[in-house]
């Protein structure tokens, strides 16, 4: 495992398991498997409705709680100062845990994000979240937050994969000491047929997924691929025994098309409102 040091000097594993779109049964089994394989970071969210299953998977694994990073997020409809404390309490109750390792703002909801962050700062100061962060932030979201924030987010979790390499965003946040975490690091499974990556994969005798994850890790990014299949959970973990050449790193970064598989943080409020 490789680690990234955060602004508060704690070290986060660079590879974790994402659990979005997992049923309870899948989450219990996948979390238990992943932890037994060696994963030490699990990324959930109140909005994924599987925090209780994540907690169950952790307990079934038999791995000590303090050896695992549990990350969760406050959902948009629960944002606000008082609301965030309530949401946090509810997450702890679901997880059956007395702290989390990383608590994050799920989306930068304009009307409430500053008050949400004020609550998250207090949760951090009380030691109930060991680290705190944001998701889906662009530079202007951070600038707006910092008009009132006392503590810089330690992590920004954003969509990132070879078709959305996020080079400028990464440079901006890293210049402030904020670690970038890649969500949908495999493009939600939609970019695994890419012929250019396939060619690189053949050269290293690795899979397309492994090449993508290795590219993210070598860029100094934390990555959280999701899978409910044991053989893929194992495969995605086997990315620490090879190194991509500078040339191949460059070739992978050159695949960027600014193409998202998820929602654009510039327009999420309109998009989510329409889906309701
Ligand atoms: N903060 C946010 O707003 C946000 C948004 C989206 C995601 N996330 C986080 O990021 C995590 C990962 O993103 P994601 O779930 O969107 O997608 P992803 O990890 O990019 O891709 C997952 C998909 O790829 C498949 N897959 C995984 N490993 C594979 C392999 N080795 N070979 C072939 N197929 C493979 C999975 O299928 P199977 O499961 O069937 O194996 C699944 O369909 C989420 O689970 C969540 O924790 C956060």
Short mmCIF file of C-alpha atoms and ligand atoms in Angstrom, two decimals:
data_model
loop_
_atom_site.label_atom_id
_atom_site.label_comp_id
_atom_site.label_asym_id
_atom_site.label_seq_id
_atom_site.Cartn_x
_atom_site.Cartn_y
_atom_site.Cartn_z
CA UNK A 1 0.00 0.00 0.00
CA UNK A 2 1.12 3.57 -0.64
CA UNK A 3 -0.12 6.51 1.44
CA UNK A 4 -0.68 10.26 1.06
CA UNK A 5 -0.03 12.64 3.92
CA UNK A 6 -2.87 15.07 4.61
CA UNK A 7 -2.63 18.63 5.94
CA UNK A 8 -3.26 17.31 9.47
CA UNK A 9 -0.27 14.93 9.10
CA UNK A 10 -2.41 11.76 9.02
CA UNK A 11 -1.74 9.29 6.20
CA UNK A 12 -4.55 8.01 4.00
CA UNK A 13 -4.17 4.78 1.99
CA UNK A 14 -3.98 5.61 -1.73
CA UNK A 15 -6.36 2.80 -2.67
CA UNK A 16 -9.76 2.09 -1.18
CA UNK A 17 -13.09 0.46 -1.99
CA UNK A 18 -16.02 2.59 -3.14
CA UNK A 19 -19.48 1.23 -2.26
CA UNK A 20 -21.88 3.42 -4.27
CA UNK A 21 -24.60 1.37 -6.03
CA UNK A 22 -24.04 -1.64 -3.75
CA UNK A 23 -27.00 -3.36 -2.12
CA UNK A 24 -26.69 -4.14 1.59
CA UNK A 25 -25.76 -7.75 0.86
CA UNK A 26 -23.16 -6.69 -1.70
CA UNK A 27 -21.70 -4.07 0.62
CA UNK A 28 -21.40 -6.45 3.58
CA UNK A 29 -19.66 -9.07 1.46
CA UNK A 30 -17.45 -6.72 -0.57
CA UNK A 31 -16.28 -4.73 2.46
CA UNK A 32 -15.45 -7.92 4.35
CA UNK A 33 -13.60 -9.36 1.32
CA UNK A 34 -11.72 -6.14 0.61
CA UNK A 35 -10.52 -5.76 4.19
CA UNK A 36 -9.37 -9.39 4.26
CA UNK A 37 -7.45 -8.80 0.99
CA UNK A 38 -5.68 -5.78 2.48
CA UNK A 39 -7.80 -2.73 1.63
CA UNK A 40 -7.86 -0.26 4.53
CA UNK A 41 -10.07 2.54 3.14
CA UNK A 42 -13.82 2.28 2.55
CA UNK A 43 -15.73 5.12 0.91
CA UNK A 44 -19.45 5.35 1.65
CA UNK A 45 -21.99 8.17 2.03
CA UNK A 46 -25.30 8.69 3.80
CA UNK A 47 -26.79 9.01 0.33
CA UNK A 48 -25.66 5.49 -0.64
CA UNK A 49 -27.96 4.10 2.07
CA UNK A 50 -25.51 1.33 2.93
CA UNK A 51 -23.59 2.71 5.91
CA UNK A 52 -25.08 0.03 8.18
CA UNK A 53 -23.93 -2.68 5.76
CA UNK A 54 -20.44 -1.13 5.63
CA UNK A 55 -20.28 -1.24 9.44
CA UNK A 56 -21.37 -4.87 9.37
CA UNK A 57 -18.71 -5.75 6.75
CA UNK A 58 -16.05 -4.08 8.88
CA UNK A 59 -17.07 -6.06 11.97
CA UNK A 60 -17.24 -9.34 10.04
CA UNK A 61 -13.71 -8.79 8.67
CA UNK A 62 -12.23 -8.99 12.15
CA UNK A 63 -9.78 -6.18 11.29
CA UNK A 64 -9.24 -3.70 14.14
CA UNK A 65 -11.33 -0.55 13.75
CA UNK A 66 -8.31 1.71 14.25
CA UNK A 67 -6.52 0.08 11.30
CA UNK A 68 -9.30 1.07 8.86
CA UNK A 69 -10.25 4.37 7.25
CA UNK A 70 -14.00 4.87 7.08
CA UNK A 71 -15.11 7.81 4.95
CA UNK A 72 -18.69 9.04 4.72
CA UNK A 73 -20.49 12.17 3.50
CA UNK A 74 -23.32 14.49 4.47
CA UNK A 75 -26.05 14.38 1.85
CA UNK A 76 -27.38 17.53 0.19
CA UNK A 77 -30.82 17.43 1.79
CA UNK A 78 -29.23 17.29 5.27
CA UNK A 79 -26.89 20.24 4.85
CA UNK A 80 -26.96 23.21 7.23
CA UNK A 81 -25.32 23.85 10.63
CA UNK A 82 -27.66 21.98 12.99
CA UNK A 83 -28.71 19.55 10.31
CA UNK A 84 -25.11 18.42 9.73
CA UNK A 85 -24.64 17.44 13.40
CA UNK A 86 -27.84 15.41 13.16
CA UNK A 87 -26.73 13.83 9.88
CA UNK A 88 -23.34 12.98 11.39
CA UNK A 89 -24.94 11.37 14.44
CA UNK A 90 -27.21 9.35 12.15
CA UNK A 91 -24.20 8.15 10.12
CA UNK A 92 -22.37 7.02 13.27
CA UNK A 93 -25.48 5.18 14.38
CA UNK A 94 -25.84 3.43 11.02
CA UNK A 95 -22.15 2.48 10.96
CA UNK A 96 -22.29 1.52 14.65
CA UNK A 97 -19.06 3.42 15.16
CA UNK A 98 -18.04 6.22 17.51
CA UNK A 99 -15.94 8.16 15.00
CA UNK A 100 -15.21 8.27 11.28
CA UNK A 101 -11.84 8.79 9.68
CA UNK A 102 -13.04 11.17 7.00
CA UNK A 103 -16.24 13.23 6.90
CA UNK A 104 -17.03 15.06 3.69
CA UNK A 105 -19.42 17.52 2.10
CA UNK A 106 -21.00 15.49 -0.72
CA UNK A 107 -21.77 18.42 -3.06
CA UNK A 108 -21.14 22.19 -2.72
CA UNK A 109 -24.79 23.22 -2.24
CA UNK A 110 -24.58 26.99 -2.61
CA UNK A 111 -27.13 27.98 0.03
CA UNK A 112 -25.84 25.72 2.82
CA UNK A 113 -22.26 24.63 2.22
CA UNK A 114 -20.63 27.27 4.45
CA UNK A 115 -22.81 26.43 7.48
CA UNK A 116 -22.34 22.72 6.77
CA UNK A 117 -18.59 23.22 6.81
CA UNK A 118 -18.77 25.16 10.10
CA UNK A 119 -20.43 22.11 11.67
CA UNK A 120 -17.91 19.74 10.08
CA UNK A 121 -15.06 21.83 11.52
CA UNK A 122 -16.57 21.41 15.00
CA UNK A 123 -17.03 17.68 14.48
CA UNK A 124 -13.32 17.54 13.56
CA UNK A 125 -12.30 19.64 16.56
CA UNK A 126 -14.19 17.26 18.84
CA UNK A 127 -12.19 14.37 17.36
CA UNK A 128 -15.29 12.63 15.99
CA UNK A 129 -14.02 12.87 12.42
CA UNK A 130 -10.25 12.34 12.25
CA UNK A 131 -10.00 14.20 8.91
CA UNK A 132 -12.45 16.34 6.94
CA UNK A 133 -12.92 17.07 3.28
CA UNK A 134 -15.16 18.02 0.40
CA UNK A 135 -16.34 16.45 -2.84
CA UNK A 136 -17.09 17.89 -6.24
CA UNK A 137 -15.28 21.17 -5.55
CA UNK A 138 -13.89 23.38 -8.29
CA UNK A 139 -11.46 26.20 -7.45
CA UNK A 140 -14.25 28.78 -7.05
CA UNK A 141 -16.12 26.52 -4.61
CA UNK A 142 -13.04 26.45 -2.38
CA UNK A 143 -12.51 30.20 -2.69
CA UNK A 144 -16.13 30.81 -1.64
CA UNK A 145 -15.86 28.35 1.27
CA UNK A 146 -12.67 30.00 2.50
CA UNK A 147 -14.51 33.32 2.96
CA UNK A 148 -15.78 31.84 6.25
CA UNK A 149 -13.88 28.58 6.85
CA UNK A 150 -11.29 28.25 9.59
CA UNK A 151 -9.92 24.89 8.46
CA UNK A 152 -8.93 23.97 4.90
CA UNK A 153 -10.50 20.75 3.59
CA UNK A 154 -7.86 18.01 3.61
CA UNK A 155 -9.30 16.11 0.65
CA UNK A 156 -11.30 16.97 -2.45
CA UNK A 157 -13.00 13.93 -3.98
CA UNK A 158 -13.82 14.50 -7.67
CA UNK A 159 -14.59 12.49 -10.78
CA UNK A 160 -11.23 11.60 -12.31
CA UNK A 161 -10.13 8.99 -14.88
CA UNK A 162 -8.20 9.01 -18.17
CA UNK A 163 -11.06 10.66 -20.11
CA UNK A 164 -11.32 13.34 -17.39
CA UNK A 165 -7.76 13.78 -16.19
CA UNK A 166 -8.46 16.95 -14.12
CA UNK A 167 -4.89 18.22 -14.50
CA UNK A 168 -5.59 21.91 -13.74
CA UNK A 169 -7.92 21.12 -10.85
CA UNK A 170 -5.38 18.72 -9.33
CA UNK A 171 -2.60 21.31 -9.64
CA UNK A 172 -4.75 24.00 -8.00
CA UNK A 173 -5.83 21.90 -5.00
CA UNK A 174 -2.41 20.33 -4.53
CA UNK A 175 -0.87 23.81 -4.45
CA UNK A 176 -2.95 24.35 -1.29
CA UNK A 177 -1.89 20.99 0.21
CA UNK A 178 -5.30 19.41 -0.48
CA UNK A 179 -5.12 15.78 -1.62
CA UNK A 180 -7.22 14.79 -4.63
CA UNK A 181 -9.25 11.59 -4.43
CA UNK A 182 -10.56 10.07 -7.68
CA UNK A 183 -14.18 8.96 -7.77
CA UNK A 184 -15.48 6.86 -10.62
CA UNK A 185 -11.76 6.13 -11.21
CA UNK A 186 -12.71 3.50 -13.82
CA UNK A 187 -15.30 5.82 -15.36
CA UNK A 188 -18.04 3.83 -13.57
CA UNK A 189 -16.91 0.85 -15.69
CA UNK A 190 -17.61 2.66 -18.97
CA UNK A 191 -14.02 3.26 -20.11
CA UNK A 192 -12.57 -0.22 -19.73
CA UNK A 193 -12.79 -1.03 -23.48
CA UNK A 194 -10.39 1.76 -24.45
CA UNK A 195 -7.99 0.45 -27.13
CA UNK A 196 -5.10 2.78 -26.26
CA UNK A 197 -5.17 1.66 -22.62
CA UNK A 198 -5.55 -1.95 -23.77
CA UNK A 199 -2.23 -1.64 -25.67
CA UNK A 200 -0.45 -0.29 -22.59
CA UNK A 201 -2.03 -3.06 -20.48
CA UNK A 202 -0.66 -5.75 -22.80
CA UNK A 203 2.84 -4.33 -22.46
CA UNK A 204 2.75 -4.61 -18.64
CA UNK A 205 0.69 -7.82 -18.65
CA UNK A 206 -1.90 -6.04 -16.53
CA UNK A 207 -5.60 -5.31 -17.06
CA UNK A 208 -7.01 -2.00 -18.27
CA UNK A 209 -8.42 -1.38 -14.78
CA UNK A 210 -5.00 -1.96 -13.19
CA UNK A 211 -3.29 0.42 -15.63
CA UNK A 212 -5.83 3.16 -14.90
CA UNK A 213 -5.54 2.72 -11.11
CA UNK A 214 -1.73 2.70 -11.31
CA UNK A 215 -1.79 5.95 -13.36
CA UNK A 216 -3.91 7.55 -10.63
CA UNK A 217 -1.66 6.30 -7.81
CA UNK A 218 1.51 7.46 -9.60
CA UNK A 219 -0.07 10.90 -9.98
CA UNK A 220 -0.30 11.03 -6.17
CA UNK A 221 -4.08 10.67 -6.19
CA UNK A 222 -6.16 8.55 -3.81
CA UNK A 223 -8.44 6.19 -5.74
CA UNK A 224 -11.55 4.24 -4.69
CA UNK A 225 -12.69 1.75 -7.37
CA UNK A 226 -15.96 -0.06 -6.68
CA UNK A 227 -16.52 -3.74 -7.39
CA UNK A 228 -18.82 -6.40 -6.00
CA UNK A 229 -16.77 -9.23 -7.53
CA UNK A 230 -14.06 -10.81 -5.39
CA UNK A 231 -11.72 -11.44 -8.35
CA UNK A 232 -11.98 -7.77 -9.40
CA UNK A 233 -11.54 -6.52 -5.83
CA UNK A 234 -8.31 -8.57 -5.77
CA UNK A 235 -7.29 -7.43 -9.26
CA UNK A 236 -7.80 -3.75 -8.38
CA UNK A 237 -5.54 -4.20 -5.35
CA UNK A 238 -2.65 -5.64 -7.39
CA UNK A 239 -1.32 -2.29 -8.54
CA UNK A 240 1.67 -1.85 -6.27
CA UNK A 241 4.02 -4.32 -7.99
CA UNK A 242 4.75 -2.37 -11.17
CA UNK A 243 5.54 1.18 -12.30
CA UNK A 244 4.34 2.92 -15.45
CA UNK A 245 7.07 4.64 -17.47
CA UNK A 246 6.97 8.44 -17.85
CA UNK A 247 6.05 7.89 -21.49
CA UNK A 248 3.03 5.74 -20.61
CA UNK A 249 1.98 8.13 -17.83
CA UNK A 250 2.02 10.89 -20.43
CA UNK A 251 0.13 8.76 -22.99
CA UNK A 252 -2.61 8.04 -20.42
CA UNK A 253 -2.91 11.71 -19.46
CA UNK A 254 -3.15 12.59 -23.17
CA UNK A 255 -6.40 10.57 -23.45
CA UNK A 256 -8.24 13.37 -21.66
CA UNK A 257 -11.43 14.55 -23.38
CA UNK A 258 -12.95 16.38 -20.40
CA UNK A 259 -15.63 13.70 -20.62
CA UNK A 260 -17.71 12.98 -17.53
CA UNK A 261 -19.67 9.87 -16.64
CA UNK A 262 -21.23 11.65 -13.65
CA UNK A 263 -22.83 15.01 -12.89
CA UNK A 264 -21.02 18.30 -13.54
CA UNK A 265 -20.48 20.16 -10.23
CA UNK A 266 -21.28 23.43 -12.06
CA UNK A 267 -24.85 22.28 -12.74
CA UNK A 268 -25.69 19.62 -10.16
CA UNK A 269 -28.35 21.66 -8.35
CA UNK A 270 -30.52 22.06 -11.49
CA UNK A 271 -29.89 18.46 -12.56
CA UNK A 272 -30.73 16.93 -9.16
CA UNK A 273 -33.82 19.18 -8.82
CA UNK A 274 -35.13 17.89 -12.17
CA UNK A 275 -34.58 14.25 -11.11
CA UNK A 276 -36.72 14.71 -7.96
N1 LIG B 1 -18.44 11.99 -4.14
C1 LIG B 1 -19.22 11.68 -5.16
O1 LIG B 1 -20.06 12.49 -5.60
C2 LIG B 1 -19.07 10.34 -5.80
C3 LIG B 1 -19.68 10.09 -7.04
C4 LIG B 1 -19.51 8.84 -7.64
C5 LIG B 1 -18.74 7.88 -7.00
N2 LIG B 1 -18.16 8.14 -5.78
C6 LIG B 1 -17.34 7.10 -5.08
O2 LIG B 1 -16.40 6.55 -5.99
C7 LIG B 1 -16.55 5.12 -6.00
C8 LIG B 1 -16.13 4.53 -7.33
O3 LIG B 1 -16.84 5.11 -8.40
P1 LIG B 1 -17.98 4.34 -9.23
O4 LIG B 1 -18.64 3.37 -8.33
O5 LIG B 1 -18.79 5.37 -9.90
O6 LIG B 1 -17.24 3.55 -10.39
P2 LIG B 1 -15.81 2.93 -10.74
O7 LIG B 1 -15.11 2.48 -9.53
O8 LIG B 1 -15.15 3.87 -11.67
O9 LIG B 1 -16.29 1.68 -11.60
C9 LIG B 1 -17.09 0.68 -11.05
C10 LIG B 1 -17.61 -0.20 -12.17
O10 LIG B 1 -16.51 -0.86 -12.80
C11 LIG B 1 -16.65 -2.28 -12.63
N3 LIG B 1 -15.31 -2.78 -12.29
C12 LIG B 1 -14.61 -2.55 -11.16
N4 LIG B 1 -13.39 -3.13 -11.21
C13 LIG B 1 -13.34 -3.77 -12.41
C14 LIG B 1 -12.35 -4.56 -13.04
N5 LIG B 1 -11.17 -4.81 -12.46
N6 LIG B 1 -12.62 -5.06 -14.28
C15 LIG B 1 -13.81 -4.81 -14.87
N7 LIG B 1 -14.78 -4.07 -14.33
C16 LIG B 1 -14.55 -3.55 -13.10
C17 LIG B 1 -17.66 -2.49 -11.53
O11 LIG B 1 -18.43 -3.65 -11.75
P3 LIG B 1 -18.74 -4.75 -10.61
O12 LIG B 1 -19.10 -4.04 -9.34
O13 LIG B 1 -19.90 -5.50 -11.20
O14 LIG B 1 -17.51 -5.58 -10.47
C18 LIG B 1 -18.55 -1.25 -11.70
O15 LIG B 1 -19.50 -1.46 -12.72
C19 LIG B 1 -18.03 4.94 -5.65
O16 LIG B 1 -18.35 3.61 -5.30
C20 LIG B 1 -18.19 5.95 -4.56
O17 LIG B 1 -17.65 5.44 -3.33
C21 LIG B 1 -18.30 9.36 -5.19
#
